[in-house]
Coordinates of C-alpha atoms and ligand atoms in Angstrom, one line a residue:
Chain A
M253 CA -0.3 0.4 0.2
N254 CA 1.0 3.6 -1.1
I255 CA 0.0 5.4 2.0
H256 CA 2.2 8.3 1.5
A257 CA 0.2 8.9 -2.2
V258 CA -3.5 7.9 -0.3
R259 CA -2.3 10.7 1.7
A260 CA -0.9 12.8 -0.7
I261 CA -4.1 12.5 -3.2
Y262 CA -6.8 13.2 0.2
R263 CA -4.9 15.6 1.4
F264 CA -5.0 17.5 -1.8
E265 CA -8.1 17.1 -2.9
M266 CA -9.5 18.4 1.0
A267 CA -7.2 21.5 -0.2
R268 CA -9.3 22.0 -3.0
T269 CA -12.5 22.3 -0.9
W270 CA -11.0 24.8 1.8
R271 CA -10.0 26.7 -1.0
T272 CA -13.8 26.4 -3.0
L273 CA -15.3 27.0 0.4
M274 CA -18.1 28.8 -1.1
Q275 CA -18.9 26.5 -3.6
S276 CA -18.2 23.5 -1.7
I277 CA -19.8 24.0 1.6
I278 CA -21.7 27.3 1.8
S279 CA -23.5 27.3 -0.9
P280 CA -25.4 23.9 -0.2
V281 CA -25.9 25.4 3.8
I282 CA -27.5 28.7 2.3
S283 CA -29.6 26.6 -0.5
T284 CA -31.1 24.2 2.6
S285 CA -31.6 27.6 4.5
L286 CA -34.0 28.3 2.1
Y287 CA -36.0 25.1 2.2
F288 CA -36.2 25.4 6.1
V289 CA -37.6 29.1 5.6
V290 CA -39.5 28.2 2.5
F291 CA -41.3 24.8 3.6
G292 CA -40.6 24.5 7.2
A293 CA -41.5 27.9 7.7
A294 CA -43.6 29.3 5.5
I295 CA -45.9 26.4 4.3
G296 CA -45.1 24.2 6.8
S297 CA -46.8 26.1 9.4
R298 CA -50.3 24.6 7.6
I299 CA -48.9 21.5 7.4
P300 CA -50.5 19.5 10.3
E301 CA -48.1 17.1 12.4
S302 CA -48.0 13.6 11.8
Q303 CA -47.2 11.5 14.5
G304 CA -45.8 14.5 16.8
I305 CA -43.6 15.5 14.3
S306 CA -43.6 19.3 12.8
Y307 CA -43.5 19.5 9.3
G308 CA -40.7 21.5 9.3
A309 CA -38.5 18.3 11.0
F310 CA -39.9 15.9 9.0
I311 CA -38.2 17.4 5.8
V312 CA -35.2 17.7 7.9
P313 CA -33.6 13.7 6.7
G314 CA -34.7 14.3 3.2
L315 CA -33.0 17.6 2.5
I316 CA -29.8 16.6 4.4
M317 CA -29.9 13.3 1.8
L318 CA -30.5 15.4 -1.0
S319 CA -27.8 17.6 -0.2
L320 CA -25.4 14.0 0.6
L321 CA -26.5 13.0 -3.3
T322 CA -25.7 15.5 -5.5
Q323 CA -22.4 16.8 -3.4
S324 CA -21.4 13.4 -2.8
I325 CA -21.7 13.3 -7.1
S326 CA -20.4 16.8 -7.9
N327 CA -17.3 16.7 -5.6
A328 CA -16.2 13.3 -6.5
S329 CA -16.7 14.0 -10.1
F330 CA -15.1 16.9 -10.4
G331 CA -12.4 15.6 -8.2
I332 CA -11.5 13.5 -10.8
Y333 CA -12.3 14.8 -13.6
F334 CA -10.8 17.6 -13.5
P335 CA -7.3 16.4 -13.9
K336 CA -8.2 14.6 -17.0
F337 CA -9.5 17.6 -17.9
T338 CA -6.5 19.6 -17.3
G339 CA -3.9 16.8 -18.5
T340 CA -2.3 16.9 -14.9
I341 CA -3.6 13.3 -14.5
Y342 CA -0.6 12.3 -16.2
E343 CA 1.2 12.1 -13.2
L344 CA -1.7 10.1 -11.5
L345 CA -1.2 7.5 -14.1
S346 CA 2.5 7.5 -13.9
A347 CA 2.4 7.2 -10.1
P348 CA 3.4 4.0 -8.0
V349 CA -0.2 3.6 -7.3
S350 CA -2.7 1.1 -6.8
Y351 CA -6.3 1.6 -8.2
L352 CA -7.7 1.3 -5.4
E353 CA -5.1 3.7 -4.0
I354 CA -6.7 6.1 -6.4
V355 CA -10.6 5.4 -5.5
V356 CA -9.5 5.6 -2.1
S357 CA -8.3 9.0 -1.8
Y358 CA -10.3 10.3 -4.3
V359 CA -13.3 9.2 -3.0
G360 CA -12.3 9.5 0.8
A361 CA -12.2 12.9 0.3
A362 CA -15.2 13.5 -1.3
A363 CA -17.0 11.4 0.7
T364 CA -15.7 13.3 3.8
K365 CA -16.6 16.7 2.6
S366 CA -20.3 15.5 1.6
I367 CA -20.3 14.3 6.0
I368 CA -18.8 17.3 6.8
L369 CA -21.6 19.3 4.8
G370 CA -24.3 16.7 6.3
L371 CA -23.2 17.2 9.5
I372 CA -23.2 21.4 8.9
I373 CA -27.0 21.0 7.8
L374 CA -27.7 18.8 10.6
A375 CA -27.0 21.5 12.1
T376 CA -28.2 24.4 10.4
A377 CA -31.9 22.2 10.6
G378 CA -31.3 22.7 14.4
L379 CA -31.3 26.5 14.3
F380 CA -35.1 26.4 12.7
V381 CA -36.3 23.0 13.7
P382 CA -36.3 21.0 16.9
L383 CA -34.2 17.9 16.3
Q384 CA -34.4 14.4 18.0
V385 CA -32.4 11.9 16.7
A386 CA -33.3 8.7 17.9
H387 CA -31.2 6.5 16.1
P388 CA -27.6 8.3 16.3
W389 CA -25.3 5.6 15.4
W390 CA -27.7 4.3 12.5
M391 CA -28.5 8.3 11.3
I392 CA -24.1 8.2 11.4
L393 CA -23.5 4.8 9.4
F394 CA -26.5 6.2 6.4
L395 CA -24.6 9.4 6.6
V396 CA -21.4 7.6 5.7
L397 CA -22.6 5.1 3.8
T398 CA -25.0 7.1 1.7
S399 CA -21.5 10.1 1.2
V400 CA -19.0 6.9 0.2
T401 CA -21.7 5.1 -1.8
F402 CA -22.6 8.3 -4.1
S403 CA -19.3 10.0 -3.9
L404 CA -18.0 6.6 -5.8
F405 CA -20.7 6.8 -8.2
G406 CA -19.7 10.7 -9.0
F407 CA -16.3 9.3 -9.5
I408 CA -17.6 7.0 -12.3
I409 CA -19.4 9.5 -13.2
G410 CA -16.0 11.3 -13.6
I411 CA -14.3 9.0 -15.9
W412 CA -17.3 8.7 -18.2
A413 CA -17.7 12.5 -18.6
D414 CA -15.9 13.6 -21.7
G415 CA -17.2 17.4 -21.2
F416 CA -18.0 19.8 -18.3
E417 CA -22.3 19.0 -19.3
K418 CA -22.0 15.6 -19.1
L419 CA -20.9 16.4 -15.7
Q420 CA -23.9 18.1 -14.7
V421 CA -26.7 15.8 -16.5
I422 CA -27.1 12.8 -14.2
P423 CA -27.5 14.9 -11.2
L424 CA -29.5 17.4 -12.6
L425 CA -31.5 14.5 -14.6
V426 CA -31.6 12.1 -12.9
I427 CA -30.3 12.4 -8.9
T428 CA -33.0 15.7 -8.3
P429 CA -36.0 14.3 -9.5
L430 CA -35.5 11.2 -8.2
T431 CA -34.9 12.7 -4.3
F432 CA -37.7 15.7 -4.8
L433 CA -39.9 12.5 -5.8
G434 CA -38.2 10.0 -3.3
G435 CA -39.7 11.5 -0.1
S436 CA -38.0 14.3 0.7
F437 CA -40.6 16.0 1.1
Y438 CA -44.0 13.9 1.5
S439 CA -44.0 10.3 3.0
I440 CA -44.8 7.9 0.3
D441 CA -48.0 6.9 2.1
I442 CA -49.9 9.7 1.4
L443 CA -49.7 8.6 -2.4
P444 CA -52.3 6.7 -4.3
P445 CA -51.6 2.8 -3.8
F446 CA -50.7 3.2 -7.7
W447 CA -47.9 6.4 -7.6
R448 CA -46.9 4.5 -4.1
T449 CA -45.8 1.3 -5.7
L450 CA -44.1 3.2 -8.6
A451 CA -42.4 5.2 -5.8
L452 CA -40.8 2.1 -4.6
F453 CA -38.9 2.0 -7.8
N454 CA -37.1 5.2 -6.9
P455 CA -34.4 3.7 -5.0
V456 CA -34.1 7.2 -3.2
V457 CA -36.9 6.4 -1.3
Y458 CA -35.0 3.7 0.8
L459 CA -32.4 6.0 1.3
I460 CA -34.4 9.1 2.9
S461 CA -37.1 6.5 4.7
G462 CA -34.4 4.5 6.3
F463 CA -32.3 7.8 7.3
R464 CA -35.1 9.4 8.4
W465 CA -36.0 6.6 10.7
S466 CA -32.6 6.8 12.6
F467 CA -33.7 10.4 13.5
Y468 CA -37.8 9.7 13.9
G469 CA -38.4 5.9 14.0
M470 CA -40.8 6.2 11.3
A471 CA -40.4 4.7 7.8
D472 CA -41.8 4.2 4.3
V473 CA -40.0 1.1 4.3
S474 CA -38.4 -1.6 6.9
V475 CA -34.6 0.0 8.1
G476 CA -33.4 -3.3 7.2
V477 CA -34.7 -3.1 3.5
S478 CA -32.8 0.6 3.4
L479 CA -29.8 -0.6 4.6
A480 CA -30.0 -3.3 1.9
M481 CA -30.0 -1.0 -0.8
T482 CA -27.8 1.1 0.4
L483 CA -25.4 -1.6 0.6
G484 CA -26.2 -2.6 -2.8
F485 CA -25.7 0.3 -4.3
L486 CA -22.1 0.6 -3.3
A487 CA -21.4 -3.1 -4.9
L488 CA -23.1 -1.7 -8.0
F489 CA -20.5 1.3 -8.2
M490 CA -17.7 -1.0 -6.6
A491 CA -18.1 -3.9 -9.5
I492 CA -18.7 -0.4 -12.8
V493 CA -15.5 0.5 -11.0
A494 CA -13.2 -2.4 -10.6
W495 CA -14.1 -2.9 -14.3
I496 CA -13.4 0.5 -15.3
F497 CA -9.9 0.3 -13.7
K498 CA -9.8 -3.8 -15.1
T499 CA -10.4 -2.2 -19.2
G500 CA -8.2 1.3 -19.0
Y501 CA -11.7 2.5 -19.7
R502 CA -11.5 6.8 -21.0
L503 CA -8.6 6.5 -18.6
K504 CA -5.8 5.6 -20.4
A505 CA -5.4 5.9 -24.6
Chain B
M1298 CA 29.5 2.8 -17.6
S1299 CA 28.1 -0.1 -17.0
M1300 CA 26.4 -1.6 -20.8
Q1301 CA 23.6 -3.3 -18.9
P1302 CA 20.2 -2.3 -20.3
I1303 CA 18.3 -0.5 -17.3
I1304 CA 15.5 -0.4 -19.6
T1305 CA 14.6 -3.3 -22.0
I1306 CA 11.8 -2.2 -24.5
S1307 CA 10.8 -5.7 -27.1
N1308 CA 8.4 -5.3 -30.1
L1309 CA 6.5 -2.9 -28.2
S1310 CA 3.1 -1.9 -30.3
K1311 CA 0.8 0.7 -29.7
T1312 CA -2.3 1.1 -31.4
Y1313 CA -4.5 3.8 -30.6
A1314 CA -8.9 3.3 -30.6
S1315 CA -8.7 5.2 -33.5
G1316 CA -6.8 2.2 -35.0
F1317 CA -3.8 4.4 -35.5
Q1318 CA -1.0 2.3 -35.4
A1319 CA 1.7 4.9 -33.3
L1320 CA 4.5 2.5 -32.7
K1321 CA 5.5 -0.5 -34.7
R1322 CA 7.6 -3.6 -33.3
V1323 CA 9.5 -1.3 -31.4
S1324 CA 12.7 -2.9 -29.4
L1325 CA 15.1 -0.5 -27.4
D1326 CA 17.7 -1.1 -24.6
I1327 CA 18.4 2.4 -22.6
R1328 CA 21.7 2.0 -20.6
R1329 CA 22.0 2.4 -17.3
G1330 CA 23.6 6.1 -16.8
E1331 CA 23.3 7.5 -20.3
I1332 CA 21.6 10.0 -21.7
F1333 CA 19.9 8.9 -24.7
A1334 CA 18.1 11.3 -27.1
L1335 CA 14.9 10.5 -29.1
L1336 CA 14.7 12.0 -32.5
G1337 CA 11.9 12.4 -35.2
P1338 CA 9.7 14.7 -36.4
N1339 CA 6.7 15.5 -35.0
G1340 CA 3.9 12.0 -34.8
A1341 CA 6.9 9.9 -35.1
G1342 CA 5.4 8.4 -31.7
K1343 CA 8.0 9.6 -28.8
T1344 CA 5.7 10.5 -26.6
T1345 CA 3.4 7.7 -27.4
L1346 CA 6.7 5.8 -26.6
I1347 CA 7.4 7.8 -23.4
S1348 CA 4.3 7.5 -22.4
T1349 CA 3.8 3.5 -22.8
V1350 CA 6.9 2.9 -20.8
C1351 CA 5.9 5.2 -18.2
G1352 CA 2.5 3.8 -18.2
I1353 CA 0.5 6.4 -19.3
V1354 CA -0.9 4.6 -22.2
K1355 CA -1.4 1.1 -22.2
P1356 CA 0.5 -1.2 -24.6
T1357 CA -1.0 -2.9 -27.3
E1358 CA 1.7 -5.6 -27.7
G1359 CA 5.3 -6.2 -26.3
S1360 CA 6.8 -5.6 -23.1
V1361 CA 9.0 -3.4 -21.0
L1362 CA 11.1 -4.3 -18.8
V1363 CA 12.3 -1.6 -16.1
A1364 CA 15.9 -2.4 -14.3
G1365 CA 13.9 -6.1 -14.8
H1366 CA 10.9 -5.0 -13.4
D1367 CA 7.8 -5.8 -16.1
I1368 CA 6.1 -2.1 -16.2
V1369 CA 2.7 -3.9 -16.1
A1370 CA 3.0 -6.7 -13.7
D1371 CA 5.6 -5.1 -11.6
Y1372 CA 4.3 -1.3 -11.9
R1373 CA 5.1 -0.2 -8.8
A1374 CA 9.2 -1.0 -9.0
A1375 CA 8.6 0.0 -12.1
R1376 CA 7.1 3.9 -11.6
S1377 CA 9.0 4.4 -8.6
M1378 CA 12.5 4.6 -10.6
I1379 CA 11.0 6.9 -12.9
G1380 CA 10.2 10.6 -13.5
L1381 CA 8.4 12.0 -15.9
V1382 CA 8.3 15.4 -17.5
P1383 CA 6.1 16.3 -19.6
Q1384 CA 5.7 17.8 -23.5
E1385 CA 2.5 19.3 -22.5
L1386 CA 2.9 22.4 -20.0
T1387 CA -0.5 21.0 -17.2
T1388 CA -0.2 22.1 -14.2
D1389 CA -2.8 23.0 -11.5
A1390 CA -3.5 26.4 -11.8
F1391 CA -4.3 27.3 -8.1
E1392 CA -1.6 24.9 -6.5
S1393 CA 1.4 26.5 -5.2
V1394 CA 4.9 25.3 -6.5
W1395 CA 5.8 24.1 -2.9
A1396 CA 2.6 22.3 -2.5
T1397 CA 2.6 20.9 -6.3
V1398 CA 6.2 19.4 -5.7
S1399 CA 5.6 18.2 -2.5
F1400 CA 2.8 16.5 -4.0
S1401 CA 4.7 14.6 -6.5
R1402 CA 6.8 13.4 -3.8
G1403 CA 4.0 11.8 -1.7
L1404 CA 2.5 10.8 -4.8
F1405 CA 5.5 7.6 -5.8
G1406 CA 5.6 6.9 -2.2
K1407 CA 8.5 9.0 -0.5
S1408 CA 7.8 10.3 3.2
K1409 CA 8.2 13.8 2.9
N1410 CA 11.4 15.8 2.6
A1411 CA 11.6 19.0 2.9
A1412 CA 15.2 19.8 2.2
H1413 CA 15.4 17.7 -0.5
I1414 CA 12.1 19.2 -2.5
E1415 CA 14.2 22.1 -0.8
E1416 CA 17.6 21.5 -3.3
V1417 CA 15.7 20.7 -6.1
L1418 CA 13.8 23.9 -6.2
K1419 CA 16.8 25.8 -5.2
A1420 CA 18.7 23.7 -8.7
L1421 CA 16.0 24.8 -10.8
S1422 CA 15.7 28.9 -9.9
L1423 CA 12.4 28.3 -8.1
W1424 CA 13.3 28.8 -4.5
D1425 CA 11.9 32.7 -4.6
K1426 CA 8.8 31.6 -6.6
K1427 CA 8.1 28.6 -3.9
D1428 CA 4.7 30.2 -2.7
N1429 CA 3.5 31.3 -6.3
K1430 CA 0.8 30.0 -7.3
L1431 CA 1.5 28.1 -10.4
M1432 CA -1.0 30.3 -13.0
T1433 CA 1.0 33.1 -12.3
L1434 CA 4.1 31.4 -13.6
S1435 CA 5.2 31.9 -16.9
G1436 CA 5.5 29.3 -19.3
G1437 CA 9.8 28.7 -18.9
M1438 CA 8.8 28.4 -15.1
K1439 CA 5.9 25.9 -15.6
R1440 CA 8.8 23.8 -17.7
R1441 CA 10.6 24.4 -14.4
V1442 CA 8.0 23.5 -11.6
L1443 CA 7.7 20.2 -14.3
I1444 CA 11.3 19.2 -13.6
A1445 CA 10.9 20.2 -10.1
K1446 CA 7.9 17.5 -9.6
A1447 CA 10.2 14.4 -11.5
L1448 CA 13.3 15.2 -9.6
S1449 CA 10.7 15.6 -6.1
H1450 CA 10.7 11.9 -5.6
E1451 CA 14.4 11.3 -6.6
P1452 CA 14.2 9.1 -9.8
T1453 CA 17.4 7.0 -11.7
I1454 CA 15.7 7.1 -14.7
L1455 CA 14.3 11.1 -15.8
F1456 CA 12.2 11.2 -19.4
L1457 CA 12.3 14.2 -20.6
D1458 CA 9.9 14.6 -23.5
E1459 CA 11.0 18.1 -25.3
P1460 CA 12.4 20.2 -22.1
T1461 CA 13.6 22.9 -23.9
A1462 CA 10.9 23.1 -26.5
G1463 CA 9.7 27.1 -25.9
V1464 CA 12.7 28.1 -23.2
D1465 CA 14.9 30.9 -23.5
V1466 CA 18.6 30.7 -24.2
E1467 CA 19.9 31.4 -21.0
L1468 CA 17.3 28.5 -19.6
R1469 CA 18.3 25.7 -22.5
R1470 CA 21.7 26.0 -21.2
D1471 CA 20.4 25.8 -17.4
M1472 CA 18.6 22.9 -18.6
W1473 CA 21.7 21.0 -19.8
Q1474 CA 24.3 21.8 -17.1
L1475 CA 21.3 20.2 -15.0
V1476 CA 21.0 17.1 -17.0
R1477 CA 25.0 16.8 -16.7
S1478 CA 24.9 16.9 -12.9
L1479 CA 22.1 14.7 -12.8
Q1480 CA 24.1 11.9 -14.5
E1481 CA 27.2 12.7 -13.2
R1482 CA 24.9 11.7 -10.1
G1483 CA 24.2 8.3 -11.6
V1484 CA 20.5 9.2 -13.1
T1485 CA 19.8 7.5 -16.6
I1486 CA 18.1 9.6 -18.9
I1487 CA 16.1 9.4 -22.1
L1488 CA 15.0 13.0 -23.3
T1489 CA 13.5 14.2 -27.1
T1490 CA 14.4 17.2 -28.8
H1491 CA 13.6 18.5 -32.4
Y1492 CA 16.8 20.8 -31.7
I1493 CA 19.7 19.0 -33.1
D1494 CA 22.3 20.6 -31.8
E1495 CA 21.1 19.4 -28.0
A1496 CA 21.3 15.9 -29.1
E1497 CA 24.9 16.5 -30.8
E1498 CA 25.7 18.6 -26.9
M1499 CA 23.7 16.2 -25.0
A1500 CA 23.2 12.4 -25.5
D1501 CA 25.7 9.5 -25.4
R1502 CA 23.1 7.6 -28.2
I1503 CA 20.9 8.6 -30.2
G1504 CA 17.9 6.8 -31.7
V1505 CA 15.6 8.1 -34.2
I1506 CA 12.3 7.0 -34.4
S1507 CA 10.0 8.0 -37.6
K1508 CA 6.7 6.6 -38.5
G1509 CA 6.5 4.2 -35.4
E1510 CA 9.9 2.9 -36.2
I1511 CA 13.0 2.9 -34.9
I1512 CA 15.3 3.9 -37.8
L1513 CA 18.2 3.6 -36.1
V1514 CA 20.0 3.8 -33.0
D1515 CA 23.7 4.3 -32.1
D1516 CA 26.3 5.6 -30.4
K1517 CA 26.5 9.8 -30.8
A1518 CA 30.4 9.7 -31.8
E1519 CA 29.8 6.9 -33.9
L1520 CA 26.8 7.8 -35.7
M1521 CA 28.8 11.5 -36.7
R1522 CA 31.8 8.9 -37.3
K1523 CA 30.3 6.9 -40.0
L1524 CA 26.7 8.8 -41.4
G1525 CA 29.4 12.2 -41.7
K1526 CA 30.5 13.5 -44.4
K1527 CA 33.5 15.6 -44.4
Q1528 CA 33.9 18.6 -46.4
L1529 CA 36.9 20.1 -48.2
A1530 CA 36.4 23.8 -50.0
L1531 CA 39.0 25.5 -51.2
Q1532 CA 38.8 29.2 -51.9
L1533 CA 40.8 29.8 -55.5
E1534 CA 43.2 32.6 -56.5
T1535 CA 41.6 32.9 -59.8
P1536 CA 37.5 31.9 -60.6
L1537 CA 37.2 29.1 -63.1
E1538 CA 34.3 28.7 -65.5
R1539 CA 33.9 25.2 -64.9
I1540 CA 35.8 21.9 -63.5
P1541 CA 38.8 21.1 -65.4
P1542 CA 38.5 17.4 -67.7
E1543 CA 41.5 16.1 -65.4
L1544 CA 39.0 17.0 -62.1
V1545 CA 36.1 15.0 -63.4
A1546 CA 36.4 11.7 -61.1
Y1547 CA 37.0 13.5 -58.2
N1548 CA 33.3 14.8 -58.2
L1549 CA 33.6 18.6 -56.9
D1550 CA 31.2 21.5 -56.7
L1551 CA 32.2 25.0 -57.9
A1552 CA 30.5 27.7 -55.5
S1553 CA 30.7 31.4 -54.7
D1554 CA 30.6 32.0 -58.7
G1555 CA 33.3 29.8 -59.4
S1556 CA 35.8 31.2 -56.8
E1557 CA 35.3 28.4 -54.7
L1558 CA 36.1 24.2 -55.2
I1559 CA 33.9 21.9 -52.7
Y1560 CA 34.8 18.5 -52.4
T1561 CA 32.9 15.8 -50.4
Y1562 CA 34.7 12.5 -48.8
D1563 CA 33.6 10.0 -46.8
A1564 CA 35.1 10.9 -43.2
Q1565 CA 35.6 7.0 -43.0
G1566 CA 37.5 6.4 -46.0
E1567 CA 40.8 4.5 -45.2
R1568 CA 42.1 7.1 -47.9
S1569 CA 40.3 10.7 -48.1
G1570 CA 41.7 11.0 -51.5
I1571 CA 42.5 14.5 -50.8
L1572 CA 46.6 14.4 -51.8
A1573 CA 45.9 12.9 -54.7
L1574 CA 43.4 16.1 -55.3
L1575 CA 45.6 18.5 -54.4
Q1576 CA 48.4 17.1 -56.3
D1577 CA 45.9 17.6 -59.8
L1578 CA 44.9 20.6 -59.1
N1579 CA 48.7 21.9 -58.7
G1580 CA 48.9 20.0 -61.9
A1581 CA 45.7 21.6 -64.2
G1582 CA 47.5 24.8 -62.2
I1583 CA 44.6 25.5 -60.1
R1584 CA 45.5 27.6 -57.1
F1585 CA 44.1 28.4 -53.9
K1586 CA 44.4 31.0 -51.1
D1587 CA 42.9 29.2 -48.6
L1588 CA 41.0 25.8 -47.6
Q1589 CA 38.7 24.2 -44.9
T1590 CA 37.2 21.1 -43.8
T1591 CA 34.0 20.6 -42.6
Q1592 CA 32.2 17.6 -41.2
S1593 CA 28.0 17.0 -41.5
S1594 CA 25.9 17.7 -38.6
L1595 CA 23.6 15.4 -36.8
E1596 CA 21.0 17.6 -37.9
D1597 CA 22.2 17.1 -41.8
I1598 CA 22.2 13.5 -40.9
F1599 CA 18.8 13.3 -39.2
V1600 CA 17.0 14.9 -42.5
S1601 CA 19.0 13.1 -45.1
L1602 CA 17.4 9.6 -42.9
V1603 CA 14.4 10.9 -42.3
S1604 CA 13.5 11.9 -45.8
K1605 CA 15.0 8.5 -47.1
K1606 CA 11.8 7.0 -45.0
K1607 CA 10.1 8.7 -46.8
Ligands
ATP1718 N1 -4.7 9.3 -28.0 C1 -4.2 9.4 -29.3 N2 -5.3 8.7 -30.1 C2 -5.1 8.5 -31.4 N3 -3.8 9.1 -32.2 C3 -3.5 9.1 -31.5 C4 -3.5 9.8 -29.7 N4 -2.4 10.1 -29.4 C5 -1.0 10.2 -30.6 N5 -1.5 9.2 -31.6 C6 -1.0 10.3 -32.9 O1 0.0 9.0 -32.4 C7 1.4 9.3 -33.6 C8 2.2 9.6 -32.7 O2 2.1 10.7 -31.9 P1 3.1 11.0 -30.7 O3 2.3 12.0 -30.4 O4 3.5 9.6 -30.2 O5 4.2 12.1 -31.8 P2 5.7 12.8 -31.1 O6 7.0 12.1 -31.9 O7 5.4 12.8 -29.9 O8 5.2 13.9 -31.8 P3 6.0 15.5 -32.0 O9 7.3 15.6 -31.6 O10 5.1 16.8 -32.0 O11 5.3 15.3 -29.9 C9 0.4 10.6 -34.1 O12 0.4 10.7 -35.4 C10 -1.0 11.5 -33.1 O13 -1.6 11.7 -34.3
MG1719 MG1 5.4 14.0 -28.4

């Protein structure tokens, strides 16, 4: 294991986060706060509490998930795409580092950012609504697993992308809609049966449901299923990354 | 200088995804401690060859051993030994010089060593720029940063892909100096260049690549001796209209409006024929006031080789 290399890449990527602090951390915090103002305070006050949870509190896990998914993907995809774009990737490819080390350091850095971000949003939410976390370890588990899983997904997108538009297209056209429709702002139990069944095909439902369960002990699907889905995605993305490195897909000419 | 090769390239071929074959069964040995200059016209495959050895381009066929380590099966050992200065100036705009050079050292698995980085930066006259962001540097300075990155991890083999392209005369001299001092410390250096005088000045051996094939590898001195033509130029006292019939056998050329006679002969020939020529000139009553001999440069050799290939 080339531990010096892992450390060097990880530090390099984290330095990029601090350099682009505004974009990496502050802007998601601001946009999440806006959601609270609009949904939590303005609209939420007109929506009745369910199971003793105010609407504002109800949407907290979904909002954090929304940020985790989009930020993990964009951080990780940008992190590996940019050296490809500028050409500095030559150094990575010529260095005595294994693919595993490359993935661990890039994905690790992107996931770290997302986790920090998730915790900041959580703290921000605490300013607006009373929070309770029923199962803190589960909460941390979902936070970490989701960050890692979707940073891995972002890494794949970053390697696949051959232009800046492609970096944006999946987060924008796939992840954001799935998150909005995946029960960020409502429980899928309130949907008519047909739509509820359809919603169960949306993978994000499972992520949000499990995460919300860790807060309030209530879930759209059982927490075991949520965990299994998250791990399933992790396994899927790991398999894709393994294939990419095995074939050198879009990395080496 | 030991004759045991430090790099052994065997039957290396590369066909890009486009179907273009950039390397055609290239076999080449690089000797430990030498300076090897790889020459060839644009698109000949120099960068492809270097990139393949360094792990950036996947070989289609063939193998490369670096100090006995296969570049695919044993890439860690092979790559740790190699420093690469790429042809393109690619740098992380927002990083500082110090950070990016230290990053390279870590990437190549070496523990922190501020003293070494300092030494490298000083050797490349980058020390006063160490806290500058890379985007604030000039092209020549960026080139030096790339060299510093390559030297940061104390490689035993250094690839320089057109290190002096777009570099001013002074920096070029500095670089030559640096390359020599690296060689003195036992570093093997492979460089590509379009400046033949650079190869002539620096290299121990020279390889010429054209259209993906190595068409010649030889000691520089040997190469010049073998292929070098010598010319004898005679400045005549009275210009000639044409070459007298008794001198036709020498294949002389008239230049400078007939005031100069040029005799071309093979430098490696046992008998140059100069003596006979001078006697015959005397016999023909042709007098000269001055004479010089010149040996054709590597550039002439190179141009004639590559054009023959076409
Ligand atoms: N990624 C690629 N895909 C397809 N063809 C490529 C690729 N990279 C290089 N080539 C082609 O391979 C050939 C050799 O290119 P290479 O860069 O090795 O040449 P070079 O000798 O370094 O030239 P130069 O002196 O201009 O740097 C060229 O014809 C080039 O167009
Ligand atoms: Mg080149």
